[in-house]
PDB file of C-alpha atoms in Angstrom:
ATOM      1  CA  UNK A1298      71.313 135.058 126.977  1.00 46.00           C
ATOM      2  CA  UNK A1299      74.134 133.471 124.972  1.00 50.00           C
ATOM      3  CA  UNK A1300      77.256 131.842 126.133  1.00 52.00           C
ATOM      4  CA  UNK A1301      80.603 133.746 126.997  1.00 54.00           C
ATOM      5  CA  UNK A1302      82.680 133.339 124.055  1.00 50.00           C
ATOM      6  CA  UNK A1303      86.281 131.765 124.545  1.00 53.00           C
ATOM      7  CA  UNK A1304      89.054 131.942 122.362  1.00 54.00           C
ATOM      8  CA  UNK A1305      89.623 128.813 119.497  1.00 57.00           C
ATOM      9  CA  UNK A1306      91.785 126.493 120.835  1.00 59.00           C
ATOM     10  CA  UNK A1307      95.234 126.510 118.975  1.00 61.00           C
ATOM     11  CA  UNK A1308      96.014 123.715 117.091  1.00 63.00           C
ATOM     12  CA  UNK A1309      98.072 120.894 117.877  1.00 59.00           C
ATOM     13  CA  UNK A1310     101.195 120.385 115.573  1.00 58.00           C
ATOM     14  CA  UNK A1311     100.608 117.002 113.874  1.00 59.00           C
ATOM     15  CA  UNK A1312     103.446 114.529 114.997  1.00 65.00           C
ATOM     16  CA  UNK A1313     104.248 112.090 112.717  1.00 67.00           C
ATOM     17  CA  UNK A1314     105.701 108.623 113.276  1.00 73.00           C
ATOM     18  CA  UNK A1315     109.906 108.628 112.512  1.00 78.00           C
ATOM     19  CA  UNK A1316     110.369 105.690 110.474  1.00 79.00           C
ATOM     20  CA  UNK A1317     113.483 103.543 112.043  1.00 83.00           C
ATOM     21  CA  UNK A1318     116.798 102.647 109.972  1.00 84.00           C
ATOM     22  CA  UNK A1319     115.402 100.266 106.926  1.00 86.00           C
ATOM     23  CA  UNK A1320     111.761 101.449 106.906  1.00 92.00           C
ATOM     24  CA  UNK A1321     108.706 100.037 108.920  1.00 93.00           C
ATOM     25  CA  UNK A1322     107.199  96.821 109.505  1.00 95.00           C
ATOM     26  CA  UNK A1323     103.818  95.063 109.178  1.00 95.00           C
ATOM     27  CA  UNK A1324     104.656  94.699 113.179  1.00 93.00           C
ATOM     28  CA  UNK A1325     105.388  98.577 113.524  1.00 92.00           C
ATOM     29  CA  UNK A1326     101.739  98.782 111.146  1.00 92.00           C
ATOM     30  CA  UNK A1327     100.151  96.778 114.171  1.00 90.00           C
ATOM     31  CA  UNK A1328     101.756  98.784 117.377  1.00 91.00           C
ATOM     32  CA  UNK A1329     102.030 101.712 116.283  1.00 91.00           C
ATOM     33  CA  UNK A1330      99.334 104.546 118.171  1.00 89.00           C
ATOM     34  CA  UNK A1331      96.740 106.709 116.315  1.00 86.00           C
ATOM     35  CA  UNK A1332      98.117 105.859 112.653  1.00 89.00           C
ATOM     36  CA  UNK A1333      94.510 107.358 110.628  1.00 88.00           C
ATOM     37  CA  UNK A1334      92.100 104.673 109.251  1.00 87.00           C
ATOM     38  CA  UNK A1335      93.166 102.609 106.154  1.00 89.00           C
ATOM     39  CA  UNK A1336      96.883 103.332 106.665  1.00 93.00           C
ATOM     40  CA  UNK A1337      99.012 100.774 103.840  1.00 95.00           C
ATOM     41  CA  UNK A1338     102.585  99.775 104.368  1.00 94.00           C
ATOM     42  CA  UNK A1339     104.659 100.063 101.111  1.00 94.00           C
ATOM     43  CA  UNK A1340     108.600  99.553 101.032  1.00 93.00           C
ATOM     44  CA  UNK A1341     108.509 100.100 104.829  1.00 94.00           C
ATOM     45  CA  UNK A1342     106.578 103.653 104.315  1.00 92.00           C
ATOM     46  CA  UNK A1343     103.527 104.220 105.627  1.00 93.00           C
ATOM     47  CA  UNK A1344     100.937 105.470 103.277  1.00 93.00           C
ATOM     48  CA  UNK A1345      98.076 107.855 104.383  1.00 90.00           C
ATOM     49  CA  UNK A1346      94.188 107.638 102.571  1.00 83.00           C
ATOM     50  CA  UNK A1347      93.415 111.354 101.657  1.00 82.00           C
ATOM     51  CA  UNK A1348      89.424 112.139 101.916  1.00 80.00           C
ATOM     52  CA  UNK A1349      87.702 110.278  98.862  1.00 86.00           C
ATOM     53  CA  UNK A1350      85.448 111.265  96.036  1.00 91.00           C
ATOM     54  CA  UNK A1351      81.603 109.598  95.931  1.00 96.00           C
ATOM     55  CA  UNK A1352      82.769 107.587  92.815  1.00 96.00           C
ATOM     56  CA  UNK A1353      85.083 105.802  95.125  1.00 96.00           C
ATOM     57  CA  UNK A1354      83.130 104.455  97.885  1.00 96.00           C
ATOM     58  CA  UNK A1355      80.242 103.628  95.243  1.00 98.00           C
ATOM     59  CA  UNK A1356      82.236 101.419  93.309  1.00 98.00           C
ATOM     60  CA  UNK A1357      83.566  99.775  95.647  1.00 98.00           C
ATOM     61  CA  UNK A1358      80.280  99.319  97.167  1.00 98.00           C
ATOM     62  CA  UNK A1359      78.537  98.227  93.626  1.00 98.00           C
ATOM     63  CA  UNK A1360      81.176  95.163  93.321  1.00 98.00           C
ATOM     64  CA  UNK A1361      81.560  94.307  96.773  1.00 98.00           C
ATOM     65  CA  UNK A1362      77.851  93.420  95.813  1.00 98.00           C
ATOM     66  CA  UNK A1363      78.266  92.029  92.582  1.00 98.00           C
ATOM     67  CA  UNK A1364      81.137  89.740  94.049  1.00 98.00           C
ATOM     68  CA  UNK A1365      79.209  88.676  96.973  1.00 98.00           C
ATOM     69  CA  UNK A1366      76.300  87.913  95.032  1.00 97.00           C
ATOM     70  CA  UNK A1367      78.461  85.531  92.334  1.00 98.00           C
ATOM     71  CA  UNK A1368      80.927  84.001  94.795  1.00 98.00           C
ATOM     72  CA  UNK A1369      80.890  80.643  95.220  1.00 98.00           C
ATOM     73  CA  UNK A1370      80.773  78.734  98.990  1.00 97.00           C
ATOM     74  CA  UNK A1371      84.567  78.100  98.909  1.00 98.00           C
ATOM     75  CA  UNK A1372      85.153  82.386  99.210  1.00 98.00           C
ATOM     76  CA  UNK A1373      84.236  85.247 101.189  1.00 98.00           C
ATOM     77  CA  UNK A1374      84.696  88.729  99.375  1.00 98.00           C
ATOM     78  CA  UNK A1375      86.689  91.160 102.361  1.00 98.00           C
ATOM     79  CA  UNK A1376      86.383  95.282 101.390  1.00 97.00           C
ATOM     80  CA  UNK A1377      89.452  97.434 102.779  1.00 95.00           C
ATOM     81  CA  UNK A1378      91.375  94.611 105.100  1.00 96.00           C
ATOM     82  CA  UNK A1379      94.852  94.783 105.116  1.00 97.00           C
ATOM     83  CA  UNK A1380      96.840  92.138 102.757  1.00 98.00           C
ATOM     84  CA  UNK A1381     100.401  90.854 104.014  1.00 98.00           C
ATOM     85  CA  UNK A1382     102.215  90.583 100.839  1.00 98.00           C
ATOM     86  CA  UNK A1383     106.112  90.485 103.113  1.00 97.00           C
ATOM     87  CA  UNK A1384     107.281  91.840 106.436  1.00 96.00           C
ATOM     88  CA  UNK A1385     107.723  95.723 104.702  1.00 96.00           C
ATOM     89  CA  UNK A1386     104.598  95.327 102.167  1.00 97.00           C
ATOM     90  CA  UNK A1387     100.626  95.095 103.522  1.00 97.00           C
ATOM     91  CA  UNK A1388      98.528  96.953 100.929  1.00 97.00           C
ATOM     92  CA  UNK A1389      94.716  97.551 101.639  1.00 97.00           C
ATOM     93  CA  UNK A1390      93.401  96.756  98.744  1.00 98.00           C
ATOM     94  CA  UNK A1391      89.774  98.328  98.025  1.00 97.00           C
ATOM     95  CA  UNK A1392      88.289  94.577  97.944  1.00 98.00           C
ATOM     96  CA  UNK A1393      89.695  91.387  98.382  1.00 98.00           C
ATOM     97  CA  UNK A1394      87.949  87.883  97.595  1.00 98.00           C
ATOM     98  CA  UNK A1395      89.261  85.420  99.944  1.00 98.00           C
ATOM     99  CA  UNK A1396      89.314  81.964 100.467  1.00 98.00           C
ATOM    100  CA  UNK A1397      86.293  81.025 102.846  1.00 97.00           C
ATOM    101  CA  UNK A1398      88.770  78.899 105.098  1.00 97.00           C
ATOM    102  CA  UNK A1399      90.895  81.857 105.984  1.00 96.00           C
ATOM    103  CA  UNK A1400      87.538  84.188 106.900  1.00 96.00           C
ATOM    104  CA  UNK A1401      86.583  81.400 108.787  1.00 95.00           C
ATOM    105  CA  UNK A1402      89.380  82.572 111.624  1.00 93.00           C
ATOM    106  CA  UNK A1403      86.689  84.849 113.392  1.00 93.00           C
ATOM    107  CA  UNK A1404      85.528  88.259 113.552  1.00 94.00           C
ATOM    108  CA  UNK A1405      88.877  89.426 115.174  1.00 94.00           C
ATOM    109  CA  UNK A1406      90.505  89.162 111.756  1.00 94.00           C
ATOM    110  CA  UNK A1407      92.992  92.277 111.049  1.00 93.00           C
ATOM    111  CA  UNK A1408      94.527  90.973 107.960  1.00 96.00           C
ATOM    112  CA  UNK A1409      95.215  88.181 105.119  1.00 98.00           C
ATOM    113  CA  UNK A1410      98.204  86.702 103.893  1.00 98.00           C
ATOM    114  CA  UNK A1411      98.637  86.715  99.974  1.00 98.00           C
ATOM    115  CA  UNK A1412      98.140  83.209  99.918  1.00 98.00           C
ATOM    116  CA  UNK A1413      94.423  83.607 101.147  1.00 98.00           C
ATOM    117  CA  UNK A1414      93.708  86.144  98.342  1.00 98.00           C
ATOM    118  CA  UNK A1415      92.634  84.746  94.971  1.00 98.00           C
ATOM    119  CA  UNK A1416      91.249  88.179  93.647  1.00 98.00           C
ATOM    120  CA  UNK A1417      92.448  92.382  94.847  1.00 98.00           C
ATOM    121  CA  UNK A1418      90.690  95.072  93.293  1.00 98.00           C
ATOM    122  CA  UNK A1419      91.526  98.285  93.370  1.00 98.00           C
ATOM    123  CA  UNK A1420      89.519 101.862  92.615  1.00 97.00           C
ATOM    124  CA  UNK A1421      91.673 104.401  91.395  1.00 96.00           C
ATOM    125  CA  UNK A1422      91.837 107.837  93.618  1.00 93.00           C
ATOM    126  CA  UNK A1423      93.860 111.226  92.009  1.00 91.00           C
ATOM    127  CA  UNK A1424      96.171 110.345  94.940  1.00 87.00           C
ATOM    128  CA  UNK A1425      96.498 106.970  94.248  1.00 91.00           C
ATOM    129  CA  UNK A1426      97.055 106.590  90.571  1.00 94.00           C
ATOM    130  CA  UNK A1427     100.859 105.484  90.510  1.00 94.00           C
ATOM    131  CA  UNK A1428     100.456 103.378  92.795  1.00 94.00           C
ATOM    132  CA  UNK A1429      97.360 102.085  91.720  1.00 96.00           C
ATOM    133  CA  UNK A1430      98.480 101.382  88.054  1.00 96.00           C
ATOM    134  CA  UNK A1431     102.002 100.379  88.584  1.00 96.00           C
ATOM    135  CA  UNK A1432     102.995  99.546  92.789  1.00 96.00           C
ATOM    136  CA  UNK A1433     100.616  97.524  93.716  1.00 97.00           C
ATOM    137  CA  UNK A1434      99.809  95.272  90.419  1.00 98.00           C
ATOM    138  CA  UNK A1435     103.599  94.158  90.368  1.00 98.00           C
ATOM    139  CA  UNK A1436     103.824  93.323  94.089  1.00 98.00           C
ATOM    140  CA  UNK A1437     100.303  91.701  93.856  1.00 98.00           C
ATOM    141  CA  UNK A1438     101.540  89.641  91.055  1.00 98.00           C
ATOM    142  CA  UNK A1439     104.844  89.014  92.720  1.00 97.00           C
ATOM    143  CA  UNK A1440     102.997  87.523  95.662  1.00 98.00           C
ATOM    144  CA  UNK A1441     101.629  85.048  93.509  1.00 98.00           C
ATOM    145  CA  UNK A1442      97.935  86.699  94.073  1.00 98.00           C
ATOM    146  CA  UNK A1443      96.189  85.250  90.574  1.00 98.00           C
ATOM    147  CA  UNK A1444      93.637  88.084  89.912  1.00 98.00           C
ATOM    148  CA  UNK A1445      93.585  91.713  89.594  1.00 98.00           C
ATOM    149  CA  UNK A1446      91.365  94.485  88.689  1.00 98.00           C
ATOM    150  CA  UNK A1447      91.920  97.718  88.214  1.00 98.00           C
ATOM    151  CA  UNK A1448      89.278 100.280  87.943  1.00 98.00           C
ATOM    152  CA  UNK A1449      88.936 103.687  86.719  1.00 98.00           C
ATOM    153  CA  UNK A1450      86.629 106.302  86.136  1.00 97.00           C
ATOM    154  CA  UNK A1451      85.316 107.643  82.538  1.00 96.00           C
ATOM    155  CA  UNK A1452      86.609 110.871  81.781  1.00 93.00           C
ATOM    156  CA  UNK A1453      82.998 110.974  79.760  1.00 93.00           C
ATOM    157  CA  UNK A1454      80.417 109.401  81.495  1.00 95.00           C
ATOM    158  CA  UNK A1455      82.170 108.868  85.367  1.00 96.00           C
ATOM    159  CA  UNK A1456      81.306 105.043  84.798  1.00 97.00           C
ATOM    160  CA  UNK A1457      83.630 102.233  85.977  1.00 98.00           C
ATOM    161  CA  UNK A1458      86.075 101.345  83.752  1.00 98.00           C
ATOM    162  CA  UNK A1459      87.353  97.760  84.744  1.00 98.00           C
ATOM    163  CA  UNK A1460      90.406  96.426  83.595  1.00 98.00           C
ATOM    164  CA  UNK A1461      91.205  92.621  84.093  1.00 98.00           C
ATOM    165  CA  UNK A1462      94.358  90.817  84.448  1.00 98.00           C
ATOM    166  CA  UNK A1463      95.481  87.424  85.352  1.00 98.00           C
ATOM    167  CA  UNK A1464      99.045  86.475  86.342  1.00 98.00           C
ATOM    168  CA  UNK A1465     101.152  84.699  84.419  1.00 98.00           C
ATOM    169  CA  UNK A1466     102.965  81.646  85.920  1.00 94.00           C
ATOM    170  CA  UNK A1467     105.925  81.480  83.828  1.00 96.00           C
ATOM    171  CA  UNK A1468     106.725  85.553  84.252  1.00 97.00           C
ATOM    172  CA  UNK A1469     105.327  85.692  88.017  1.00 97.00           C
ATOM    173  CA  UNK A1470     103.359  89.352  86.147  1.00 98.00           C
ATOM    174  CA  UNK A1471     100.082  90.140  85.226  1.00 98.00           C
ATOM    175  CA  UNK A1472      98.593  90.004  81.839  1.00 98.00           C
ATOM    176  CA  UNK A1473      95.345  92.133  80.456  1.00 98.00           C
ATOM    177  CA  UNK A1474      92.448  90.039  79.866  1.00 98.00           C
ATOM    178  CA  UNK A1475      89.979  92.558  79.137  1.00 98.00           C
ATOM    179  CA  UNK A1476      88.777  96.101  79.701  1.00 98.00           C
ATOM    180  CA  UNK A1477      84.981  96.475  80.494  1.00 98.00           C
ATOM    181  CA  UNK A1478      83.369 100.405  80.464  1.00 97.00           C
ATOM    182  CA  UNK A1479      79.637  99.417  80.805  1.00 96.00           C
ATOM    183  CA  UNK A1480      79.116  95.717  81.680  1.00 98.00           C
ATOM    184  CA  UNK A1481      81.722  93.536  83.745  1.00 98.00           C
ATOM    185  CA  UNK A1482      81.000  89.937  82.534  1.00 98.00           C
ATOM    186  CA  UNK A1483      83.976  87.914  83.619  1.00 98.00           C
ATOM    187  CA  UNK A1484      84.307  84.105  83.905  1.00 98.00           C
ATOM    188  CA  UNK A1485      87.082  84.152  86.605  1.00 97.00           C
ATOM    189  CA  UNK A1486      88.069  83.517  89.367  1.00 98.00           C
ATOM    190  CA  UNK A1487      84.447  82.650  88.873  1.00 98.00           C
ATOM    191  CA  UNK A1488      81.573  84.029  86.997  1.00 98.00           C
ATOM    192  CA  UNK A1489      80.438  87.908  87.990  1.00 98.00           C
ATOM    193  CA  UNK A1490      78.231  89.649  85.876  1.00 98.00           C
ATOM    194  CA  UNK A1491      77.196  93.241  86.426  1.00 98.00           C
ATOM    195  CA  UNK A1492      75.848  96.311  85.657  1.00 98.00           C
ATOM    196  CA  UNK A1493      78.649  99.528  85.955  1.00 98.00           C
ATOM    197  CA  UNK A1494      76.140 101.781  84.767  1.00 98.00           C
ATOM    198  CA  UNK A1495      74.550 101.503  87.889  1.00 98.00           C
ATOM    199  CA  UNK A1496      76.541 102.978  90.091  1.00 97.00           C
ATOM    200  CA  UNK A1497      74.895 106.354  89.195  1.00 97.00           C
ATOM    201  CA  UNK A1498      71.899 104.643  91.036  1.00 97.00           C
ATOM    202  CA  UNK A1499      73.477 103.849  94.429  1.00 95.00           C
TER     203      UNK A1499
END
């Protein structure tokens, strides 16, 4: 009975991609082979996802529902889908409401220009904080995307904490408009009203 044992395999070395002279591309993003899932260009690097905590795919998950459920005909809400901010920049923001003319281009769909998004959201990872809090806002806002959230979890309950901003035409930046720890209850880019507290419940 029982199998003959063999010997573990020995691992591969991981190769990694050499950038070229002036960084990488949203091209080199598209052709490159066996780059891992949810891989975001930023000043020509690439950027790797490292494994993710439950409070990260839950609130994403809670308003990806709450933003379906409030948006109106004219947008479609997108989770994790490349953004092309310029040729060296395309983010993947956690979830992106788009307008409902650009997610009419089909299934086949890899990606958005900036121009399509009206609203990113991002959800905060240990990894991900820096660029989270400071990266991705300013190049967001610089792209002339309107809306931004960022959220974050309570170091006392593990709710979402959302924070709200809105860009500012005559700096090109994004202002605060609010911070929300157990009840979002915005009024744009169009009313969304929803429970945080329940993404102990998912």
């Amino acid at each position: 009975m029982g199998g003959l044992m063999t010997a573990a395999e020995p691992r591969r070395p991981v190769s990694w991609p050499v950038p070229p002279e002036g960084g990488w591309t949203v091209e080199d993003l598209y052709r490159l082979p066996d780059l891992p899932p949810h891989t975001e260009l930023i000043d020509g690097s690439l950027v790797f996802m490292s494994p993710q905590r439950d409070f990260h795919a839950l609130t994403i998950t809670l308003l990806e529902m709450a933003l379906r459920g409030h948006a109106p005909a004219s947008l479609r809400v997108r989770r994790e889908t490349t953004v092309v901010l310029d040729p060296r920049n395309a983010p993947e923001p956690d979830l992106a409401v788009v307008s409902a003319e650009a997610a009419a281009r089909g299934l086949t769909t890899t990606r958005y220009r900036a121009e399509d998004v009206v609203l990113a959201v991002e959800v905060v990872s240990p990894d991900s904080t820096a660029r989270d809090r400071d990266t991705k806002p300013h190049k967001y806002a610089a792209a002339g995307i309107r809306h931004f959230w960022r959220v974050e979890m309570s170091a006392d309950d593990e709710n979402p904490v959302v924070y709200v901003y809105e860009r500012d035409d005559v700096t090109g930046s994004y202002v605060p408009t609010g911070i929300f720890h157990d009840r979002l209850k915005v009024s744009a880019p169009f009313p969304v009203d929803v429970d945080l507290t329940a993404v102990h419940t998912l």
